[in-house]
GROMACS .gro file of N, CA and C in nm:
model
  498
    1MET      N    1  -4.941 -15.634 -18.246
    1MET     CA    2  -5.052 -15.713 -18.296
    1MET      C    3  -5.139 -15.623 -18.383
    2THR      N    4  -5.181 -15.675 -18.493
    2THR     CA    5  -5.275 -15.604 -18.577
    2THR      C    6  -5.393 -15.695 -18.606
    3HIS      N    7  -5.501 -15.636 -18.638
    3HIS     CA    8  -5.627 -15.706 -18.654
    3HIS      C    9  -5.665 -15.705 -18.802
    4PRO      N   10  -5.632 -15.811 -18.878
    4PRO     CA   11  -5.650 -15.806 -19.022
    4PRO      C   12  -5.794 -15.819 -19.069
    5SER      N   13  -5.872 -15.900 -19.004
    5SER     CA   14  -6.004 -15.930 -19.058
    5SER      C   15  -6.077 -16.016 -18.958
    6TRP      N   16  -6.193 -16.063 -18.996
    6TRP     CA   17  -6.257 -16.164 -18.915
    6TRP      C   18  -6.315 -16.271 -19.003
    7VAL      N   19  -6.329 -16.387 -18.945
    7VAL     CA   20  -6.371 -16.506 -19.015
    7VAL      C   21  -6.512 -16.542 -18.967
    8ARG      N   22  -6.586 -16.616 -19.046
    8ARG     CA   23  -6.722 -16.654 -19.011
    8ARG      C   24  -6.731 -16.805 -18.993
    9PRO      N   25  -6.697 -16.858 -18.875
    9PRO     CA   26  -6.713 -17.002 -18.856
    9PRO      C   27  -6.858 -17.044 -18.870
   10HIS      N   28  -6.881 -17.161 -18.928
   10HIS     CA   29  -7.014 -17.217 -18.945
   10HIS      C   30  -7.025 -17.347 -18.868
   11LEU      N   31  -7.147 -17.388 -18.843
   11LEU     CA   32  -7.173 -17.513 -18.774
   11LEU      C   33  -7.159 -17.629 -18.871
   12ARG      N   34  -7.099 -17.739 -18.826
   12ARG     CA   35  -7.075 -17.857 -18.910
   12ARG      C   36  -7.125 -17.981 -18.837
   13GLN      N   37  -7.166 -18.078 -18.917
   13GLN     CA   38  -7.209 -18.204 -18.860
   13GLN      C   39  -7.183 -18.316 -18.959
   14GLN      N   40  -7.156 -18.434 -18.906
   14GLN     CA   41  -7.137 -18.551 -18.990
   14GLN      C   42  -7.271 -18.581 -19.058
   15LEU      N   43  -7.268 -18.612 -19.184
   15LEU     CA   44  -7.390 -18.634 -19.261
   15LEU      C   45  -7.477 -18.744 -19.200
   16ALA      N   46  -7.418 -18.856 -19.160
   16ALA     CA   47  -7.495 -18.967 -19.104
   16ALA      C   48  -7.567 -18.927 -18.976
   17LEU      N   49  -7.509 -18.835 -18.901
   17LEU     CA   50  -7.571 -18.791 -18.776
   17LEU      C   51  -7.704 -18.721 -18.801
   18LEU      N   52  -7.716 -18.652 -18.913
   18LEU     CA   53  -7.842 -18.585 -18.945
   18LEU      C   54  -7.955 -18.686 -18.962
   19ASP      N   55  -7.922 -18.802 -19.015
   19ASP     CA   56  -8.023 -18.904 -19.036
   19ASP      C   57  -8.080 -18.956 -18.905
   20THR      N   58  -7.994 -18.966 -18.804
   20THR     CA   59  -8.039 -19.024 -18.677
   20THR      C   60  -8.093 -18.921 -18.580
   21HIS      N   61  -8.043 -18.798 -18.584
   21HIS     CA   62  -8.083 -18.697 -18.487
   21HIS      C   63  -8.164 -18.582 -18.546
   22GLY      N   64  -8.179 -18.579 -18.675
   22GLY     CA   65  -8.254 -18.470 -18.738
   22GLY      C   66  -8.165 -18.349 -18.762
   23ASN      N   67  -8.214 -18.262 -18.845
   23ASN     CA   68  -8.140 -18.143 -18.883
   23ASN      C   69  -8.195 -18.023 -18.806
   24PRO      N   70  -8.112 -17.956 -18.726
   24PRO     CA   71  -8.161 -17.836 -18.659
   24PRO      C   72  -8.209 -17.733 -18.760
   25ARG      N   73  -8.323 -17.672 -18.733
   25ARG     CA   74  -8.379 -17.572 -18.825
   25ARG      C   75  -8.364 -17.430 -18.772
   26THR      N   76  -8.344 -17.417 -18.641
   26THR     CA   77  -8.324 -17.286 -18.579
   26THR      C   78  -8.207 -17.299 -18.480
   27PRO      N   79  -8.146 -17.188 -18.443
   27PRO     CA   80  -8.040 -17.195 -18.342
   27PRO      C   81  -8.087 -17.260 -18.211
   28GLN      N   82  -8.210 -17.236 -18.171
   28GLN     CA   83  -8.260 -17.296 -18.047
   28GLN      C   84  -8.270 -17.447 -18.057
   29ASP      N   85  -8.285 -17.502 -18.177
   29ASP     CA   86  -8.286 -17.647 -18.195
   29ASP      C   87  -8.154 -17.711 -18.153
   30LEU      N   88  -8.047 -17.632 -18.152
   30LEU     CA   89  -7.916 -17.685 -18.113
   30LEU      C   90  -7.916 -17.734 -17.969
   31THR      N   91  -8.007 -17.683 -17.886
   31THR     CA   92  -8.012 -17.727 -17.746
   31THR      C   93  -8.056 -17.872 -17.735
   32GLN      N   94  -8.111 -17.929 -17.841
   32GLN     CA   95  -8.155 -18.068 -17.842
   32GLN      C   96  -8.052 -18.162 -17.904
   33HIS      N   97  -7.935 -18.110 -17.936
   33HIS     CA   98  -7.829 -18.188 -18.001
   33HIS      C   99  -7.702 -18.184 -17.917
   34ASP      N  100  -7.618 -18.286 -17.935
   34ASP     CA  101  -7.484 -18.282 -17.876
   34ASP      C  102  -7.400 -18.186 -17.957
   35CYS      N  103  -7.345 -18.087 -17.890
   35CYS     CA  104  -7.257 -17.991 -17.956
   35CYS      C  105  -7.122 -17.996 -17.888
   36MET      N  106  -7.018 -17.985 -17.967
   36MET     CA  107  -6.882 -17.986 -17.914
   36MET      C  108  -6.836 -17.842 -17.900
   37VAL      N  109  -6.802 -17.805 -17.781
   37VAL     CA  110  -6.760 -17.669 -17.755
   37VAL      C  111  -6.610 -17.660 -17.780
   38PHE      N  112  -6.574 -17.570 -17.867
   38PHE     CA  113  -6.434 -17.547 -17.902
   38PHE      C  114  -6.387 -17.427 -17.821
   39ARG      N  115  -6.301 -17.449 -17.725
   39ARG     CA  116  -6.253 -17.342 -17.636
   39ARG      C  117  -6.138 -17.268 -17.702
   40ASP      N  118  -6.171 -17.159 -17.770
   40ASP     CA  119  -6.061 -17.085 -17.832
   40ASP      C  120  -6.074 -16.935 -17.813
   41ARG      N  121  -6.173 -16.891 -17.741
   41ARG     CA  122  -6.191 -16.747 -17.724
   41ARG      C  123  -6.240 -16.719 -17.584
   42ASP      N  124  -6.266 -16.593 -17.555
   42ASP     CA  125  -6.308 -16.550 -17.422
   42ASP      C  126  -6.458 -16.561 -17.400
   43ALA      N  127  -6.531 -16.614 -17.496
   43ALA     CA  128  -6.677 -16.624 -17.482
   43ALA      C  129  -6.712 -16.720 -17.369
   44PRO      N  130  -6.824 -16.698 -17.304
   44PRO     CA  131  -6.867 -16.792 -17.199
   44PRO      C  132  -6.878 -16.934 -17.254
   45PHE      N  133  -6.837 -17.031 -17.174
   45PHE     CA  134  -6.835 -17.170 -17.217
   45PHE      C  135  -6.974 -17.216 -17.260
   46GLY      N  136  -6.983 -17.272 -17.380
   46GLY     CA  137  -7.109 -17.327 -17.429
   46GLY      C  138  -7.207 -17.224 -17.483
   47THR      N  139  -7.165 -17.100 -17.493
   47THR     CA  140  -7.255 -16.997 -17.546
   47THR      C  141  -7.211 -16.961 -17.687
   48TRP      N  142  -7.301 -16.985 -17.782
   48TRP     CA  143  -7.274 -16.949 -17.921
   48TRP      C  144  -7.361 -16.830 -17.957
   49LYS      N  145  -7.298 -16.721 -17.996
   49LYS     CA  146  -7.370 -16.603 -18.042
   49LYS      C  147  -7.366 -16.606 -18.194
   50LEU      N  148  -7.480 -16.634 -18.253
   50LEU     CA  149  -7.487 -16.659 -18.397
   50LEU      C  150  -7.551 -16.541 -18.470
   51LYS      N  151  -7.493 -16.509 -18.585
   51LYS     CA  152  -7.546 -16.404 -18.673
   51LYS      C  153  -7.625 -16.471 -18.783
   52GLY      N  154  -7.753 -16.436 -18.791
   52GLY     CA  155  -7.840 -16.493 -18.892
   52GLY      C  156  -7.875 -16.390 -18.998
   53PRO      N  157  -7.966 -16.426 -19.086
   53PRO     CA  158  -8.001 -16.336 -19.196
   53PRO      C  159  -8.061 -16.203 -19.148
   54GLN      N  160  -8.135 -16.205 -19.039
   54GLN     CA  161  -8.203 -16.084 -18.994
   54GLN      C  162  -8.165 -16.038 -18.854
   55ARG      N  163  -8.097 -16.125 -18.778
   55ARG     CA  164  -8.074 -16.092 -18.638
   55ARG      C  165  -7.961 -16.176 -18.579
   56TRP      N  166  -7.923 -16.139 -18.459
   56TRP     CA  167  -7.831 -16.217 -18.377
   56TRP      C  168  -7.914 -16.303 -18.283
   57GLU      N  169  -7.863 -16.420 -18.252
   57GLU     CA  170  -7.929 -16.506 -18.155
   57GLU      C  171  -7.822 -16.575 -18.071
   58THR      N  172  -7.845 -16.580 -17.941
   58THR     CA  173  -7.754 -16.646 -17.849
   58THR      C  174  -7.817 -16.775 -17.802
   59VAL      N  175  -7.741 -16.882 -17.809
   59VAL     CA  176  -7.790 -17.013 -17.766
   59VAL      C  177  -7.684 -17.079 -17.679
   60THR      N  178  -7.730 -17.141 -17.572
   60THR     CA  179  -7.640 -17.217 -17.485
   60THR      C  180  -7.647 -17.363 -17.524
   61VAL      N  181  -7.534 -17.415 -17.570
   61VAL     CA  182  -7.529 -17.553 -17.619
   61VAL      C  183  -7.463 -17.642 -17.514
   62THR      N  184  -7.493 -17.769 -17.522
   62THR     CA  185  -7.433 -17.867 -17.431
   62THR      C  186  -7.388 -17.988 -17.511
   63GLY      N  187  -7.304 -18.064 -17.450
   63GLY     CA  188  -7.254 -18.187 -17.509
   63GLY      C  189  -7.154 -18.247 -17.415
   64SER      N  190  -7.111 -18.366 -17.445
   64SER     CA  191  -7.019 -18.435 -17.354
   64SER      C  192  -6.873 -18.408 -17.387
   65LEU      N  193  -6.844 -18.335 -17.496
   65LEU     CA  194  -6.705 -18.314 -17.538
   65LEU      C  195  -6.674 -18.166 -17.557
   66ALA      N  196  -6.554 -18.126 -17.517
   66ALA     CA  197  -6.502 -17.991 -17.541
   66ALA      C  198  -6.353 -18.001 -17.565
   67SER      N  199  -6.300 -17.910 -17.645
   67SER     CA  200  -6.158 -17.913 -17.676
   67SER      C  201  -6.111 -17.774 -17.711
   68ASN      N  202  -5.982 -17.751 -17.701
   68ASN     CA  203  -5.923 -17.628 -17.754
   68ASN      C  204  -5.830 -17.661 -17.871
   69ASP      N  205  -5.843 -17.780 -17.926
   69ASP     CA  206  -5.762 -17.828 -18.037
   69ASP      C  207  -5.855 -17.857 -18.155
   70SER      N  208  -5.841 -17.780 -18.262
   70SER     CA  209  -5.933 -17.795 -18.376
   70SER      C  210  -5.922 -17.932 -18.441
   71ASP      N  211  -5.803 -17.992 -18.444
   71ASP     CA  212  -5.788 -18.125 -18.503
   71ASP      C  213  -5.866 -18.229 -18.424
   72VAL      N  214  -5.863 -18.219 -18.293
   72VAL     CA  215  -5.937 -18.312 -18.208
   72VAL      C  216  -6.087 -18.293 -18.228
   73ALA      N  217  -6.133 -18.168 -18.227
   73ALA     CA  218  -6.275 -18.140 -18.245
   73ALA      C  219  -6.323 -18.189 -18.382
   74LEU      N  220  -6.242 -18.170 -18.484
   74LEU     CA  221  -6.278 -18.218 -18.618
   74LEU      C  222  -6.288 -18.371 -18.620
   75ARG      N  223  -6.191 -18.438 -18.560
   75ARG     CA  224  -6.195 -18.584 -18.556
   75ARG      C  225  -6.323 -18.632 -18.486
   76TRP      N  226  -6.357 -18.571 -18.373
   76TRP     CA  227  -6.479 -18.609 -18.302
   76TRP      C  228  -6.602 -18.587 -18.389
   77CYS      N  229  -6.604 -18.477 -18.460
   77CYS     CA  230  -6.718 -18.448 -18.548
   77CYS      C  231  -6.728 -18.554 -18.657
   78LEU      N  232  -6.615 -18.589 -18.717
   78LEU     CA  233  -6.614 -18.692 -18.821
   78LEU      C  234  -6.656 -18.829 -18.767
   79GLU      N  235  -6.634 -18.851 -18.639
   79GLU     CA  236  -6.676 -18.976 -18.575
   79GLU      C  237  -6.824 -18.972 -18.537
   80GLY      N  238  -6.891 -18.861 -18.564
   80GLY     CA  239  -7.034 -18.851 -18.536
   80GLY      C  240  -7.069 -18.819 -18.392
   81ARG      N  241  -6.979 -18.753 -18.323
   81ARG     CA  242  -7.001 -18.726 -18.181
   81ARG      C  243  -7.074 -18.596 -18.154
   82GLY      N  244  -7.108 -18.521 -18.257
   82GLY     CA  245  -7.183 -18.399 -18.234
   82GLY      C  246  -7.158 -18.292 -18.337
   83ILE      N  247  -7.217 -18.178 -18.311
   83ILE     CA  248  -7.207 -18.061 -18.398
   83ILE      C  249  -7.092 -17.975 -18.348
   84VAL      N  250  -7.012 -17.923 -18.440
   84VAL     CA  251  -6.900 -17.837 -18.405
   84VAL      C  252  -6.907 -17.710 -18.489
   85MET      N  253  -6.854 -17.601 -18.436
   85MET     CA  254  -6.845 -17.477 -18.513
   85MET      C  255  -6.700 -17.458 -18.552
   86MET      N  256  -6.676 -17.452 -18.685
   86MET     CA  257  -6.540 -17.437 -18.736
   86MET      C  258  -6.540 -17.351 -18.862
   87ALA      N  259  -6.426 -17.288 -18.886
   87ALA     CA  260  -6.408 -17.208 -19.006
   87ALA      C  261  -6.392 -17.299 -19.128
   88ASP      N  262  -6.426 -17.246 -19.244
   88ASP     CA  263  -6.418 -17.322 -19.368
   88ASP      C  264  -6.282 -17.385 -19.390
   89TRP      N  265  -6.175 -17.309 -19.363
   89TRP     CA  266  -6.041 -17.362 -19.393
   89TRP      C  267  -6.009 -17.487 -19.312
   90ASN      N  268  -6.075 -17.507 -19.199
   90ASN     CA  269  -6.052 -17.627 -19.119
   90ASN      C  270  -6.121 -17.750 -19.179
   91VAL      N  271  -6.223 -17.729 -19.259
   91VAL     CA  272  -6.305 -17.842 -19.304
   91VAL      C  273  -6.334 -17.841 -19.453
   92ASP      N  274  -6.256 -17.768 -19.531
   92ASP     CA  275  -6.279 -17.762 -19.676
   92ASP      C  276  -6.286 -17.900 -19.740
   93GLN      N  277  -6.188 -17.984 -19.712
   93GLN     CA  278  -6.184 -18.117 -19.774
   93GLN      C  279  -6.302 -18.203 -19.729
   94GLU      N  280  -6.335 -18.198 -19.602
   94GLU     CA  281  -6.445 -18.278 -19.549
   94GLU      C  282  -6.580 -18.234 -19.604
   95LEU      N  283  -6.595 -18.104 -19.630
   95LEU     CA  284  -6.718 -18.056 -19.694
   95LEU      C  285  -6.722 -18.098 -19.841
   96ALA      N  286  -6.608 -18.087 -19.909
   96ALA     CA  287  -6.600 -18.121 -20.051
   96ALA      C  288  -6.630 -18.268 -20.076
   97ASP      N  289  -6.580 -18.356 -19.989
   97ASP     CA  290  -6.603 -18.499 -20.013
   97ASP      C  291  -6.728 -18.552 -19.944
   98GLY      N  292  -6.806 -18.464 -19.881
   98GLY     CA  293  -6.935 -18.503 -19.826
   98GLY      C  294  -6.932 -18.567 -19.689
   99ARG      N  295  -6.816 -18.572 -19.625
   99ARG     CA  296  -6.811 -18.631 -19.491
   99ARG      C  297  -6.877 -18.539 -19.387
  100LEU      N  298  -6.873 -18.408 -19.412
  100LEU     CA  299  -6.941 -18.312 -19.325
  100LEU      C  300  -7.037 -18.228 -19.407
  101VAL      N  301  -7.140 -18.178 -19.340
  101VAL     CA  302  -7.234 -18.086 -19.401
  101VAL      C  303  -7.251 -17.966 -19.309
  102ARG      N  304  -7.291 -17.855 -19.367
  102ARG     CA  305  -7.322 -17.738 -19.286
  102ARG      C  306  -7.456 -17.758 -19.219
  103VAL      N  307  -7.463 -17.710 -19.097
  103VAL     CA  308  -7.587 -17.708 -19.020
  103VAL      C  309  -7.624 -17.561 -19.005
  104LEU      N  310  -7.750 -17.529 -19.024
  104LEU     CA  311  -7.794 -17.390 -19.018
  104LEU      C  312  -7.703 -17.301 -19.104
  105PRO      N  313  -7.698 -17.326 -19.235
  105PRO     CA  314  -7.600 -17.259 -19.321
  105PRO      C  315  -7.612 -17.107 -19.326
  106LYS      N  316  -7.724 -17.052 -19.287
  106LYS     CA  317  -7.740 -16.906 -19.289
  106LYS      C  318  -7.696 -16.841 -19.158
  107TRP      N  319  -7.649 -16.922 -19.066
  107TRP     CA  320  -7.606 -16.873 -18.935
  107TRP      C  321  -7.457 -16.897 -18.918
  108SER      N  322  -7.386 -16.801 -18.859
  108SER     CA  323  -7.243 -16.814 -18.834
  108SER      C  324  -7.205 -16.729 -18.713
  109GLN      N  325  -7.081 -16.739 -18.673
  109GLN     CA  326  -7.031 -16.663 -18.559
  109GLN      C  327  -6.903 -16.593 -18.599
  110PRO      N  328  -6.901 -16.459 -18.595
  110PRO     CA  329  -6.777 -16.389 -18.630
  110PRO      C  330  -6.665 -16.422 -18.532
  111ALA      N  331  -6.545 -16.428 -18.584
  111ALA     CA  332  -6.427 -16.452 -18.502
  111ALA      C  333  -6.312 -16.368 -18.557
  112ASP      N  334  -6.236 -16.308 -18.470
  112ASP     CA  335  -6.125 -16.223 -18.512
  112ASP      C  336  -6.008 -16.304 -18.565
  113VAL      N  337  -5.936 -16.244 -18.657
  113VAL     CA  338  -5.809 -16.298 -18.706
  113VAL      C  339  -5.705 -16.190 -18.681
  114TRP      N  340  -5.599 -16.224 -18.613
  114TRP     CA  341  -5.495 -16.128 -18.577
  114TRP      C  342  -5.362 -16.164 -18.641
  115ALA      N  343  -5.285 -16.062 -18.676
  115ALA     CA  344  -5.147 -16.079 -18.718
  115ALA      C  345  -5.060 -16.042 -18.598
  116VAL      N  346  -4.991 -16.138 -18.542
  116VAL     CA  347  -4.911 -16.115 -18.423
  116VAL      C  348  -4.765 -16.097 -18.465
  117THR      N  349  -4.706 -15.986 -18.421
  117THR     CA  350  -4.568 -15.956 -18.455
  117THR      C  351  -4.491 -15.924 -18.327
  118VAL      N  352  -4.360 -15.923 -18.336
  118VAL     CA  353  -4.280 -15.883 -18.220
  118VAL      C  354  -4.295 -15.733 -18.199
  119ALA      N  355  -4.263 -15.688 -18.082
  119ALA     CA  356  -4.277 -15.546 -18.047
  119ALA      C  357  -4.208 -15.458 -18.150
  120ARG      N  358  -4.273 -15.355 -18.189
  120ARG     CA  359  -4.224 -15.253 -18.282
  120ARG      C  360  -4.202 -15.301 -18.425
  121SER      N  361  -4.232 -15.428 -18.453
  121SER     CA  362  -4.211 -15.473 -18.591
  121SER      C  363  -4.312 -15.412 -18.686
  122ASP      N  364  -4.422 -15.357 -18.632
  122ASP     CA  365  -4.518 -15.292 -18.721
  122ASP      C  366  -4.459 -15.165 -18.782
  123GLN      N  367  -4.345 -15.120 -18.731
  123GLN     CA  368  -4.277 -15.004 -18.788
  123GLN      C  369  -4.190 -15.045 -18.907
  124SER      N  370  -4.169 -15.174 -18.925
  124SER     CA  371  -4.088 -15.224 -19.036
  124SER      C  372  -4.167 -15.216 -19.166
  125ALA      N  373  -4.103 -15.166 -19.270
  125ALA     CA  374  -4.170 -15.157 -19.400
  125ALA      C  375  -4.210 -15.296 -19.450
  126LYS      N  376  -4.124 -15.396 -19.428
  126LYS     CA  377  -4.154 -15.532 -19.473
  126LYS      C  378  -4.278 -15.586 -19.403
  127VAL      N  379  -4.288 -15.563 -19.273
  127VAL     CA  380  -4.404 -15.612 -19.199
  127VAL      C  381  -4.530 -15.538 -19.243
  128ARG      N  382  -4.520 -15.407 -19.262
  128ARG     CA  383  -4.637 -15.329 -19.308
  128ARG      C  384  -4.685 -15.379 -19.445
  129VAL      N  385  -4.591 -15.404 -19.536
  129VAL     CA  386  -4.628 -15.454 -19.670
  129VAL      C  387  -4.694 -15.591 -19.657
  130CYS      N  388  -4.639 -15.677 -19.574
  130CYS     CA  389  -4.697 -15.810 -19.554
  130CYS      C  390  -4.839 -15.800 -19.498
  131ILE      N  391  -4.860 -15.716 -19.399
  131ILE     CA  392  -4.993 -15.702 -19.338
  131ILE      C  393  -5.092 -15.643 -19.437
  132GLU      N  394  -5.049 -15.547 -19.516
  132GLU     CA  395  -5.138 -15.491 -19.618
  132GLU      C  396  -5.176 -15.597 -19.721
  133TYR      N  397  -5.079 -15.680 -19.759
  133TYR     CA  398  -5.106 -15.791 -19.850
  133TYR      C  399  -5.211 -15.885 -19.790
  134LEU      N  400  -5.191 -15.923 -19.663
  134LEU     CA  401  -5.287 -16.012 -19.597
  134LEU      C  402  -5.426 -15.949 -19.590
  135LYS      N  403  -5.433 -15.822 -19.562
  135LYS     CA  404  -5.562 -15.753 -19.556
  135LYS      C  405  -5.635 -15.764 -19.690
  136ARG      N  406  -5.561 -15.740 -19.797
  136ARG     CA  407  -5.623 -15.749 -19.931
  136ARG      C  408  -5.668 -15.891 -19.961
  137GLU      N  409  -5.581 -15.988 -19.936
  137GLU     CA  410  -5.611 -16.127 -19.969
  137GLU      C  411  -5.726 -16.183 -19.884
  138LEU      N  412  -5.736 -16.139 -19.759
  138LEU     CA  413  -5.840 -16.190 -19.671
  138LEU      C  414  -5.972 -16.115 -19.685
  139ALA      N  415  -5.970 -16.003 -19.758
  139ALA     CA  416  -6.091 -15.923 -19.773
  139ALA      C  417  -6.176 -15.964 -19.893
  140VAL      N  418  -6.112 -15.998 -20.004
  140VAL     CA  419  -6.187 -16.034 -20.124
  140VAL      C  420  -6.116 -16.147 -20.197
  141GLY      N  421  -6.189 -16.216 -20.281
  141GLY     CA  422  -6.127 -16.319 -20.363
  141GLY      C  423  -6.134 -16.457 -20.302
  142GLU      N  424  -6.050 -16.544 -20.355
  142GLU     CA  425  -6.051 -16.685 -20.320
  142GLU      C  426  -6.030 -16.711 -20.171
  143TYR      N  427  -5.952 -16.628 -20.104
  143TYR     CA  428  -5.919 -16.650 -19.963
  143TYR      C  429  -5.993 -16.555 -19.869
  144ALA      N  430  -6.098 -16.491 -19.918
  144ALA     CA  431  -6.172 -16.395 -19.835
  144ALA      C  432  -6.230 -16.462 -19.711
  145LEU      N  433  -6.219 -16.393 -19.600
  145LEU     CA  434  -6.274 -16.442 -19.474
  145LEU      C  435  -6.409 -16.380 -19.444
  146ILE      N  436  -6.443 -16.273 -19.513
  146ILE     CA  437  -6.571 -16.208 -19.493
  146ILE      C  438  -6.655 -16.232 -19.617
  147PRO      N  439  -6.772 -16.293 -19.601
  147PRO     CA  440  -6.857 -16.315 -19.719
  147PRO      C  441  -6.890 -16.183 -19.788
  148PRO      N  442  -6.894 -16.182 -19.923
  148PRO     CA  443  -6.921 -16.059 -19.997
  148PRO      C  444  -7.049 -15.988 -19.953
  149ASP      N  445  -7.153 -16.062 -19.916
  149ASP     CA  446  -7.277 -15.999 -19.871
  149ASP      C  447  -7.255 -15.917 -19.744
  150ASP      N  448  -7.167 -15.962 -19.656
  150ASP     CA  449  -7.139 -15.888 -19.534
  150ASP      C  450  -7.067 -15.758 -19.565
  151LEU      N  451  -6.977 -15.761 -19.665
  151LEU     CA  452  -6.909 -15.638 -19.703
  151LEU      C  453  -7.009 -15.537 -19.758
  152LYS      N  454  -7.107 -15.584 -19.836
  152LYS     CA  455  -7.209 -15.495 -19.892
  152LYS      C  456  -7.288 -15.427 -19.782
  153HIS      N  457  -7.311 -15.499 -19.672
  153HIS     CA  458  -7.393 -15.446 -19.564
  153HIS      C  459  -7.310 -15.382 -19.454
  154GLY      N  460  -7.179 -15.368 -19.477
  154GLY     CA  461  -7.093 -15.299 -19.382
  154GLY      C  462  -7.051 -15.381 -19.262
  155LEU      N  463  -7.079 -15.510 -19.261
  155LEU     CA  464  -7.044 -15.591 -19.144
  155LEU      C  465  -6.894 -15.609 -19.130
  156GLY      N  466  -6.822 -15.613 -19.240
  156GLY     CA  467  -6.678 -15.632 -19.232
  156GLY      C  468  -6.605 -15.506 -19.190
  157SER      N  469  -6.660 -15.390 -19.222
  157SER     CA  470  -6.590 -15.266 -19.191
  157SER      C  471  -6.599 -15.229 -19.044
  158ALA      N  472  -6.688 -15.289 -18.970
  158ALA     CA  473  -6.703 -15.256 -18.829
  158ALA      C  474  -6.578 -15.294 -18.750
  159ARG      N  475  -6.500 -15.388 -18.800
  159ARG     CA  476  -6.382 -15.435 -18.730
  159ARG      C  477  -6.253 -15.375 -18.785
  160SER      N  478  -6.261 -15.299 -18.890
  160SER     CA  479  -6.138 -15.249 -18.950
  160SER      C  480  -6.118 -15.103 -18.915
  161GLY      N  481  -6.000 -15.055 -18.944
  161GLY     CA  482  -5.968 -14.916 -18.917
  161GLY      C  483  -5.903 -14.900 -18.782
  162GLY      N  484  -5.863 -14.779 -18.755
  162GLY     CA  485  -5.798 -14.752 -18.628
  162GLY      C  486  -5.649 -14.782 -18.635
  163SER      N  487  -5.579 -14.729 -18.541
  163SER     CA  488  -5.435 -14.743 -18.539
  163SER      C  489  -5.392 -14.886 -18.516
  164GLY      N  490  -5.307 -14.939 -18.602
  164GLY     CA  491  -5.250 -15.071 -18.585
  164GLY      C  492  -5.341 -15.184 -18.626
  165GLN      N  493  -5.461 -15.153 -18.669
  165GLN     CA  494  -5.552 -15.259 -18.709
  165GLN      C  495  -5.550 -15.275 -18.858
  166MET      N  496  -5.580 -15.396 -18.900
  166MET     CA  497  -5.590 -15.423 -19.043
  166MET      C  498  -5.728 -15.391 -19.092
   0.00000   0.00000   0.00000
């Protein structure tokens, strides 16, 4: 396994839901909204650790729905069932056509992206070339997973380096 980069999932909400429930202005405002917890990591259930412009903030969110399937969570969000945290690639089309909007756009939660290979395949020249390609593509440009401002401030480099990591 190698660690190529990390992604910055953002909070999303159906546009019509903002009209009825209001727009959260701070991470703590999320405690007054239905949030869908996406179970995909080892973080404590319902705890979102968000990186903002000046600081980190931890908020415990609640809601009636939780899933470990991004398609299900997205469908629920589109149905107006609450706020969900998802990476851009999961919701590009929905953001583009206005079905979803970002909530607290200056706040996000880092998440690791791993390249999983079979044992010892990292010794293969083909696998090494592929991983190096992914590192480049995910670091800058159209498919970058780390916002350019984070690279300027060294936030992306904290996860890179070391043996076997991207």
